Short mmCIF file of C-alpha atoms in Angstrom, two decimals:
data_model
loop_
_atom_site.label_atom_id
_atom_site.label_comp_id
_atom_site.label_asym_id
_atom_site.label_seq_id
_atom_site.Cartn_x
_atom_site.Cartn_y
_atom_site.Cartn_z
CA MET A 147 13.20 -36.99 -43.49
CA ASN A 148 16.62 -36.65 -42.10
CA ASP A 149 15.74 -33.25 -40.69
CA ILE A 150 14.27 -34.52 -37.64
CA PRO A 151 16.38 -35.53 -35.02
CA ASP A 152 17.05 -39.34 -34.80
CA PRO A 153 16.24 -39.43 -30.93
CA ALA A 154 12.98 -37.38 -31.48
CA ARG A 155 11.88 -39.79 -34.12
CA THR A 156 13.01 -43.14 -32.13
CA ALA A 157 11.13 -41.57 -29.29
CA ALA A 158 8.08 -41.06 -31.23
CA ALA A 159 8.23 -44.46 -33.12
CA ALA A 160 8.50 -46.19 -29.60
CA PHE A 161 5.82 -44.36 -28.02
CA HIS A 162 3.27 -45.15 -30.95
CA ASP A 163 4.35 -48.97 -31.10
CA LEU A 164 3.68 -48.74 -27.10
CA VAL A 165 0.11 -47.61 -27.72
CA GLY A 166 -0.18 -50.46 -30.49
CA ARG A 167 0.86 -53.15 -28.10
CA HIS A 168 -1.85 -51.76 -25.43
CA LEU A 169 -4.52 -52.11 -27.83
CA ALA A 170 -3.51 -55.23 -28.96
CA ARG A 171 -3.25 -57.13 -25.62
CA SER A 172 -6.11 -58.09 -23.26
CA THR A 173 -5.77 -57.54 -19.54
CA THR A 174 -7.67 -56.73 -16.64
CA ARG A 175 -5.18 -53.97 -15.55
CA LEU A 176 -7.11 -50.43 -15.43
CA ARG A 177 -3.36 -48.70 -15.91
CA PHE A 178 -1.19 -48.38 -18.71
CA ASP A 179 2.52 -48.36 -18.97
CA GLY A 180 4.20 -45.64 -17.68
CA PRO A 181 4.70 -43.20 -20.43
CA VAL A 182 1.12 -43.77 -21.61
CA GLU A 183 -0.29 -43.53 -18.18
CA ALA A 184 1.32 -40.19 -17.92
CA VAL A 185 -0.07 -38.95 -21.29
CA PHE A 186 -3.32 -40.21 -20.48
CA GLN A 187 -3.57 -38.54 -17.19
CA SER A 188 -2.65 -35.42 -18.38
CA ASP A 189 -5.09 -35.35 -21.22
CA THR A 190 -8.11 -36.30 -19.36
CA ALA A 191 -7.49 -35.11 -15.75
CA SER A 192 -9.00 -31.62 -16.23
CA GLU A 193 -12.15 -32.82 -17.94
CA ARG A 194 -12.36 -35.55 -15.39
CA ASN A 195 -12.19 -33.16 -12.59
CA ARG A 196 -14.61 -30.84 -14.11
CA GLN A 197 -17.48 -33.58 -14.55
CA THR A 198 -16.60 -34.42 -10.97
CA ILE A 199 -17.19 -31.25 -9.59
CA VAL A 200 -20.36 -30.79 -11.53
CA ALA A 201 -21.50 -34.67 -10.24
CA GLY A 202 -20.79 -33.65 -6.94
CA LEU A 203 -22.79 -30.37 -6.71
CA PHE A 204 -25.58 -32.44 -7.78
CA ALA A 205 -24.73 -35.16 -5.43
CA LEU A 206 -24.82 -32.74 -2.63
CA VAL A 207 -28.18 -31.17 -3.39
CA PHE A 208 -29.62 -34.73 -3.52
CA PHE A 209 -28.10 -35.28 -0.17
CA ASN A 210 -29.61 -32.37 1.49
CA GLY A 211 -33.15 -32.92 -0.04
CA PHE A 212 -33.30 -35.59 2.42
CA LEU A 213 -33.95 -32.95 5.10
CA ILE A 214 -37.77 -33.10 3.80
CA ILE A 215 -37.54 -36.91 4.67
CA ASP A 216 -36.15 -36.32 7.87
CA ALA A 217 -39.06 -33.63 8.37
CA ILE A 218 -41.71 -36.27 7.52
CA THR A 219 -40.40 -39.37 8.94
CA ARG A 220 -37.79 -38.16 11.91
CA PRO A 221 -38.90 -34.84 13.06
CA GLU A 222 -37.03 -35.34 16.07
CA ILE A 223 -33.70 -35.17 14.26
CA LEU A 224 -34.88 -32.24 11.97
CA ALA A 225 -32.61 -29.51 13.93
CA MET A 226 -29.76 -32.24 14.22
CA SER A 227 -29.80 -33.04 10.57
CA ILE A 228 -29.58 -29.40 9.34
CA VAL A 229 -26.44 -29.03 11.42
CA VAL A 230 -25.16 -32.35 10.32
CA ARG A 231 -26.01 -31.98 6.67
CA LEU A 232 -25.81 -28.30 6.01
CA GLY A 233 -23.09 -27.32 8.88
CA ILE A 234 -20.67 -30.15 8.62
CA VAL A 235 -21.09 -32.29 5.71
CA THR A 236 -21.92 -29.46 2.74
CA PRO A 237 -18.85 -27.12 3.44
CA VAL A 238 -16.70 -30.18 3.90
CA CYS A 239 -17.68 -31.76 0.78
CA LEU A 240 -17.68 -28.17 -1.15
CA ALA A 241 -14.42 -27.45 0.03
CA ALA A 242 -12.83 -30.64 -1.35
CA LEU A 243 -14.93 -30.07 -4.54
CA ALA A 244 -13.33 -26.35 -4.95
CA TRP A 245 -9.71 -28.01 -4.24
CA LEU A 246 -10.25 -30.27 -7.02
CA ARG A 247 -10.08 -27.20 -9.52
CA ARG A 248 -6.60 -27.37 -8.97
CA THR A 249 -6.21 -30.46 -10.90
CA PRO A 250 -4.44 -32.73 -8.24
CA PRO A 251 -3.14 -36.38 -9.33
CA GLN A 252 -5.97 -39.20 -9.79
CA TRP A 253 -4.98 -41.11 -6.65
CA ILE A 254 -5.35 -38.04 -4.62
CA ARG A 255 -8.63 -36.71 -6.12
CA ASP A 256 -9.84 -40.47 -5.77
CA GLY A 257 -8.69 -40.37 -2.29
CA VAL A 258 -10.63 -37.13 -1.24
CA LEU A 259 -13.52 -38.31 -2.96
CA THR A 260 -13.74 -41.58 -1.21
CA CYS A 261 -13.30 -39.77 2.20
CA CYS A 262 -16.23 -37.47 1.28
CA ALA A 263 -18.44 -40.63 0.50
CA VAL A 264 -17.14 -42.30 3.93
CA LEU A 265 -18.04 -38.94 5.48
CA ILE A 266 -21.48 -38.99 3.82
CA ALA A 267 -22.08 -42.50 4.91
CA LEU A 268 -21.25 -41.51 9.01
CA ALA A 269 -23.72 -38.56 8.75
CA SER A 270 -26.55 -40.78 7.49
CA ASN A 271 -26.11 -43.19 9.87
CA TYR A 272 -25.34 -41.26 12.91
CA LEU A 273 -28.60 -39.32 11.93
CA LEU A 274 -30.23 -43.00 11.93
CA TYR A 275 -28.98 -43.71 15.29
CA ILE A 276 -30.25 -40.85 17.09
CA ALA A 277 -33.56 -41.38 15.58
CA THR A 278 -36.47 -42.78 17.71
CA SER A 279 -39.41 -42.57 15.06
CA PRO A 280 -40.60 -46.22 14.46
CA GLU A 281 -40.20 -45.85 10.77
CA ALA A 282 -36.51 -44.53 10.85
CA HIS A 283 -35.00 -47.68 10.27
CA TYR A 284 -36.51 -47.90 6.77
CA SER A 285 -34.02 -45.22 5.77
CA ALA A 286 -31.32 -47.34 5.99
CA PHE A 287 -32.17 -48.84 2.52
CA SER A 288 -31.26 -45.66 1.21
CA PHE A 289 -27.97 -46.03 1.98
CA GLY A 290 -26.95 -47.83 -1.06
CA LEU A 291 -27.58 -44.63 -2.83
CA ILE A 292 -23.97 -43.55 -1.53
CA VAL A 293 -22.00 -45.93 -3.09
CA ILE A 294 -23.76 -45.49 -6.48
CA GLY A 295 -23.31 -41.76 -6.56
CA ALA A 296 -19.65 -42.51 -5.65
CA ASN A 297 -18.90 -45.63 -7.93
CA ILE A 298 -21.12 -44.00 -10.79
CA VAL A 299 -22.10 -40.49 -10.69
CA LEU A 300 -18.61 -39.34 -9.32
CA HIS A 301 -16.93 -42.30 -11.18
CA ILE A 302 -14.08 -42.44 -8.79
CA GLY A 303 -11.29 -44.88 -9.81
CA PHE A 304 -12.10 -48.30 -9.62
CA ASN A 305 -9.31 -49.00 -6.44
CA ALA A 306 -10.92 -46.22 -4.64
CA ALA A 307 -14.49 -47.55 -5.45
CA VAL A 308 -13.52 -50.51 -3.92
CA ALA A 309 -12.37 -48.76 -0.67
CA THR A 310 -15.51 -46.83 -0.87
CA SER A 311 -17.96 -49.29 -1.09
CA ILE A 312 -16.22 -51.35 1.85
CA GLY A 313 -15.87 -48.24 4.09
CA CYS A 314 -19.76 -47.38 3.48
CA CYS A 315 -20.66 -50.96 4.29
CA VAL A 316 -18.68 -51.14 7.39
CA VAL A 317 -19.76 -47.94 8.83
CA THR A 318 -23.23 -49.15 7.92
CA ALA A 319 -22.94 -52.53 9.67
CA LEU A 320 -21.34 -50.82 12.67
CA PHE A 321 -24.14 -48.40 13.25
CA LEU A 322 -26.79 -50.80 12.51
CA ASN A 323 -25.56 -53.36 15.15
CA ALA A 324 -25.12 -50.88 17.73
CA SER A 325 -28.84 -49.88 17.48
CA PRO A 326 -30.36 -52.09 20.55
CA ASP A 327 -33.74 -51.42 19.02
CA LEU A 328 -33.47 -53.10 15.83
CA ASN A 329 -34.12 -56.87 15.16
CA TRP A 330 -31.71 -58.87 13.27
CA SER A 331 -33.57 -58.33 9.54
CA GLU A 332 -33.12 -54.33 10.52
CA ARG A 333 -30.04 -54.44 11.33
CA ASN A 334 -28.52 -56.78 8.56
CA LEU A 335 -30.78 -56.53 5.32
CA PRO A 336 -29.81 -52.56 4.55
CA VAL A 337 -26.05 -53.70 4.69
CA TYR A 338 -26.92 -56.61 2.00
CA TYR A 339 -28.62 -54.37 0.28
CA MET A 340 -25.74 -52.01 0.09
CA ALA A 341 -23.18 -54.65 -0.65
CA ALA A 342 -25.27 -55.65 -3.42
CA MET A 343 -25.01 -52.01 -4.73
CA ALA A 344 -21.58 -52.06 -4.49
CA VAL A 345 -20.94 -55.34 -6.47
CA ILE A 346 -23.23 -54.25 -9.03
CA THR A 347 -21.73 -50.65 -9.36
CA LEU A 348 -18.12 -51.81 -8.90
CA VAL A 349 -18.55 -54.09 -12.05
CA ALA A 350 -20.17 -50.96 -13.75
CA ASN A 351 -17.26 -48.72 -12.76
CA TYR A 352 -14.69 -51.04 -13.86
CA ARG A 353 -16.34 -51.40 -17.46
CA LEU A 354 -16.94 -47.94 -17.59
CA GLU A 355 -13.08 -47.31 -16.75
CA LYS A 356 -12.01 -49.81 -19.37
CA ASN A 357 -13.80 -48.65 -22.02
CA GLN A 358 -12.73 -45.29 -21.42
CA ARG A 359 -9.39 -46.25 -21.45
CA HIS A 360 -9.73 -48.42 -24.44
CA ALA A 361 -11.54 -45.21 -26.40
CA TYR A 362 -9.03 -43.17 -25.28
CA LEU A 363 -5.73 -45.27 -26.67
CA LEU A 364 -8.00 -45.37 -30.12
CA MET A 365 -8.33 -41.71 -29.92
CA LEU A 366 -4.37 -41.38 -29.22
CA ARG A 367 -3.41 -43.80 -31.93
CA GLU A 368 -5.42 -41.71 -34.37
CA ARG A 369 -3.67 -38.71 -32.92
CA LEU A 370 -0.11 -39.96 -33.37
CA ASN A 371 -1.02 -40.97 -36.89
CA GLY A 372 -2.47 -37.52 -37.52
CA GLU A 373 0.74 -35.88 -36.18
CA GLU A 374 2.98 -38.54 -38.47
CA ILE A 375 1.11 -37.86 -41.41
CA ARG A 376 1.22 -33.85 -40.74
CA ARG A 377 4.96 -34.21 -40.08
CA VAL A 378 5.52 -36.22 -43.32
CA ASN A 379 3.59 -33.75 -45.17
CA GLU A 380 5.70 -30.73 -43.79
CA GLN A 381 8.75 -32.60 -44.67
CA LEU A 382 7.83 -33.23 -48.17
CA ASN A 383 6.97 -29.71 -48.64
CA ALA A 384 10.34 -28.84 -47.34
CA TYR A 385 11.68 -30.99 -49.85
CA SER A 386 9.42 -29.70 -52.90
CA TYR A 387 11.32 -26.27 -52.28
CA THR A 388 14.84 -27.78 -51.63
CA ASP A 389 17.47 -28.87 -54.24
CA ALA A 390 18.47 -32.29 -53.40
CA LEU A 391 22.08 -32.01 -54.23
CA THR A 392 23.10 -28.77 -52.24
CA GLY A 393 20.24 -28.75 -49.50
CA ILE A 394 19.38 -24.92 -50.48
CA ALA A 395 16.28 -23.70 -52.07
CA ASN A 396 15.34 -24.82 -55.46
CA ARG A 397 14.28 -22.84 -58.74
CA ARG A 398 10.51 -23.53 -57.46
CA ARG A 399 11.11 -21.93 -54.38
CA PHE A 400 13.28 -19.24 -55.95
CA GLU A 401 10.21 -18.10 -58.07
CA GLN A 402 8.09 -18.33 -55.57
CA VAL A 403 9.87 -16.09 -52.89
CA LEU A 404 10.80 -13.47 -56.17
CA GLN A 405 7.21 -13.20 -56.61
CA SER A 406 6.24 -12.50 -53.01
CA ALA A 407 9.08 -10.23 -52.52
CA TRP A 408 8.40 -8.48 -55.55
CA ALA A 409 4.55 -7.85 -54.57
CA GLN A 410 5.76 -6.65 -51.09
CA ALA A 411 8.31 -4.17 -52.85
CA CYS A 412 5.38 -2.60 -54.85
CA ALA A 413 3.94 -1.80 -51.64
CA THR A 414 6.90 -0.77 -49.59
CA ASP A 415 8.86 0.80 -52.09
CA GLU A 416 11.87 -1.21 -51.39
CA THR A 417 14.67 -2.14 -53.56
CA LEU A 418 15.42 -5.49 -54.68
CA SER A 419 18.82 -6.82 -56.18
CA LEU A 420 19.55 -10.20 -58.23
CA LEU A 421 22.77 -12.02 -58.31
CA VAL A 422 22.68 -14.71 -61.03
CA ILE A 423 25.76 -16.85 -60.58
CA ASP A 424 27.50 -19.25 -62.93
CA VAL A 425 30.42 -21.67 -61.97
CA ASP A 426 32.93 -20.91 -64.91
CA HIS A 427 33.71 -23.99 -67.31
CA PHE A 428 31.87 -26.57 -65.07
CA LYS A 429 31.42 -28.94 -67.81
CA ARG A 430 35.22 -29.38 -68.28
CA TYR A 431 35.27 -29.52 -64.79
CA ASN A 432 32.87 -32.57 -64.62
CA ASP A 433 34.67 -34.21 -68.08
CA SER A 434 38.21 -34.07 -66.14
CA PHE A 435 37.11 -35.11 -62.45
CA GLY A 436 33.89 -36.75 -62.91
CA HIS A 437 30.27 -36.20 -61.85
CA PRO A 438 30.83 -37.12 -58.08
CA ALA A 439 33.50 -34.55 -57.90
CA GLY A 440 31.60 -32.02 -59.81
CA ASP A 441 28.22 -32.67 -57.09
CA ALA A 442 30.84 -32.01 -54.56
CA CYS A 443 32.08 -29.00 -56.33
CA LEU A 444 28.42 -27.70 -56.54
CA ARG A 445 27.54 -28.60 -52.74
CA GLN A 446 30.84 -26.47 -51.60
CA VAL A 447 29.82 -23.35 -53.99
CA ALA A 448 26.22 -23.72 -52.73
CA ARG A 449 27.32 -23.55 -49.22
CA ALA A 450 29.96 -20.45 -49.84
CA ILE A 451 27.43 -18.73 -51.56
CA GLU A 452 24.49 -19.15 -48.69
CA SER A 453 27.30 -17.97 -46.42
CA GLN A 454 27.39 -14.41 -47.97
CA SER A 455 23.88 -13.86 -47.03
CA HIS A 456 23.45 -11.29 -44.35
CA SER A 457 19.77 -11.03 -43.76
CA GLU A 458 17.05 -13.61 -43.09
CA SER A 459 14.97 -12.25 -45.77
CA ASP A 460 17.72 -13.21 -48.45
CA LEU A 461 17.24 -15.90 -50.26
CA SER A 462 20.14 -18.27 -51.81
CA ALA A 463 18.83 -20.78 -54.41
CA ARG A 464 20.28 -23.40 -57.13
CA LEU A 465 18.39 -22.62 -60.35
CA GLY A 466 19.79 -25.57 -62.29
CA GLY A 467 23.09 -27.48 -63.10
CA GLU A 468 25.98 -25.09 -62.21
CA GLU A 469 23.63 -21.66 -62.26
CA PHE A 470 22.87 -20.25 -58.87
CA ALA A 471 20.82 -17.24 -57.55
CA MET A 472 20.96 -14.96 -54.68
CA LEU A 473 17.91 -12.48 -54.12
CA LEU A 474 18.70 -9.65 -51.80
CA ARG A 475 16.00 -7.81 -50.49
CA GLN A 476 16.08 -4.08 -49.19
CA ALA A 477 19.39 -3.91 -50.76
CA ASP A 478 20.46 -1.38 -53.64
CA MET A 479 23.23 -1.91 -56.55
CA ALA A 480 26.00 -0.94 -53.71
CA GLN A 481 25.08 -3.57 -51.43
CA ALA A 482 24.44 -6.15 -53.92
CA GLU A 483 27.87 -5.49 -55.54
CA THR A 484 29.52 -6.20 -52.19
CA THR A 485 27.78 -9.24 -51.68
CA ALA A 486 28.95 -10.27 -54.87
CA ALA A 487 32.60 -9.48 -54.11
CA ASP A 488 32.52 -11.39 -50.87
CA ILE A 489 30.78 -14.21 -53.02
CA HIS A 490 34.30 -14.07 -55.37
CA GLN A 491 36.42 -14.11 -52.29
CA ALA A 492 34.60 -16.94 -50.68
CA ILE A 493 34.47 -19.34 -53.67
CA GLY A 494 38.39 -18.30 -53.97
CA GLN A 495 39.13 -19.32 -50.32
CA LEU A 496 37.79 -22.87 -51.27
CA ALA A 497 40.37 -23.58 -53.75
CA ILE A 498 39.01 -25.85 -55.54
CA ALA A 499 41.69 -27.54 -58.08
CA HIS A 500 40.34 -26.93 -61.50
CA GLY A 501 43.56 -27.21 -63.86
CA ARG A 502 41.70 -25.27 -66.68
CA SER A 503 43.63 -24.45 -70.00
CA ASP A 504 43.46 -20.79 -69.09
CA GLY A 505 45.89 -20.93 -66.51
CA ASN A 506 43.07 -20.03 -63.53
CA GLY A 507 43.76 -23.40 -61.54
CA HIS A 508 40.68 -23.13 -59.23
CA VAL A 509 37.09 -23.05 -59.65
CA THR A 510 35.68 -19.35 -59.96
CA VAL A 511 32.13 -18.02 -60.55
CA SER A 512 30.93 -15.41 -63.12
CA ILE A 513 28.09 -13.10 -61.51
CA GLY A 514 25.44 -11.21 -63.39
CA LEU A 515 23.86 -8.23 -60.89
CA ALA A 516 20.42 -6.41 -61.60
CA SER A 517 18.60 -4.10 -59.03
CA ALA A 518 15.20 -2.68 -59.27
CA ALA A 519 12.74 -0.58 -57.57
CA PRO A 520 9.47 -2.26 -58.54
CA ALA A 521 7.08 0.45 -56.88
CA ARG A 522 9.00 3.37 -59.08
CA ASP A 523 10.30 1.50 -62.23
CA GLY A 524 6.91 -0.27 -63.27
CA SER A 525 8.81 -3.58 -64.10
CA THR A 526 8.35 -6.87 -63.54
CA ALA A 527 10.03 -9.57 -61.69
CA GLY A 528 10.92 -11.28 -65.08
CA THR A 529 12.44 -8.01 -66.15
CA LEU A 530 14.67 -8.25 -63.00
CA ILE A 531 15.60 -11.98 -64.26
CA GLU A 532 16.29 -11.09 -67.99
CA ALA A 533 18.49 -8.23 -66.80
CA ALA A 534 20.62 -10.04 -64.44
CA ASP A 535 21.12 -13.07 -67.11
CA ARG A 536 22.07 -10.56 -69.67
CA ALA A 537 24.73 -8.95 -67.01
CA LEU A 538 25.88 -12.61 -66.38
CA TYR A 539 26.51 -13.23 -70.17
CA GLU A 540 28.40 -10.05 -70.24
CA ALA A 541 30.61 -10.97 -67.32
CA LYS A 542 31.11 -14.52 -69.13
CA ARG A 543 32.04 -12.81 -72.45
CA ARG A 544 34.51 -10.48 -70.84
CA GLY A 545 36.36 -13.30 -69.31
CA ARG A 546 34.74 -14.66 -66.56
CA ASN A 547 35.51 -14.87 -62.70
CA ARG A 548 33.89 -11.44 -62.35
CA THR A 549 30.91 -9.27 -61.67
CA PHE A 550 28.81 -7.43 -64.31
CA ILE A 551 26.21 -5.06 -63.35
CA ALA A 552 23.09 -4.72 -65.50
CA ASP A 553 22.96 -1.38 -67.63
CA ARG A 554 26.33 -0.35 -66.67
CA ALA A 555 27.85 1.16 -69.75
CA ALA A 556 30.52 -1.08 -71.73
#
């Protein structure tokens, strides 16, 4: 798992731990620590605003439905009620709901909704204030529906719900106490009723918000765990196709890519070339310098071979021991021969001391080269490998440190 940058892994682990601490601790706060709060707001803002818009439209329909009550119980203010409800409050609230589609920060969203709720309270109290019907004051008991709508239906944040409740209660108390024709009970009981509704809905608002945040933390933890599992699986999958010593593809990956390339070449009539590469006298090198030096040698050889890949579709792989392969796609025999020469040169530039008895003092490689056009040859991938292996054997038989091309005349 070393392919993941340490800073990224550390940040992910720290965030995961922070989520765990939030779940473990007991607190009355309705706000997470900075990073978690930011993610919470980002993940929930869009859906919360959508639900608020739908609930707000329902609340406006309900609010304007009181025109029917006004027509029955307070006909003298019906015209003014139409102006206030449909001409002032409704357009303002509709504009606010439309603006919420921009997904503003929560504190702005809650502030706008608080203003709308207080505006509805002002409008309702004003209509009651100018009404002259003897039964008009009974409508004051319905004002508690305003805080129910704001705190529960719209589900504004708890702090905003407190501000809304206080604002609506204060507005109602001021208007009722300014009405000269009301007695003490008619002025104060509706305010007490609204305050009771505010307390009940604030408790419900707090518990709803707290439960929602706790459920989000559980979901976030599961999501982080899932991402970690997926990341580990991706890494394990990468490791299953990677040679542990050299870091290039292993035999399993080579065979998989070869089969895929062969199938594609059959359809596109492209030419595939294969280089099978073997480090000369590697056993003697190991015996002379030890296995750690041998491992270091193989890593250098692997990097040198991989560096001669000229296309993203080419593949360098370690087949096992000191044997490597390079699969060249859309490369004919001449192009493959050039690549083989480049590999010989790259290995020579490494100048890895060998001290062999044949007088060649540096590590060299022998290469067997074979090419095929599957769509025309009617051959198989196994045939290409066998041809390259025979060519490698011939390169070794002829003295090593050379490339032999399959089917070339001796």
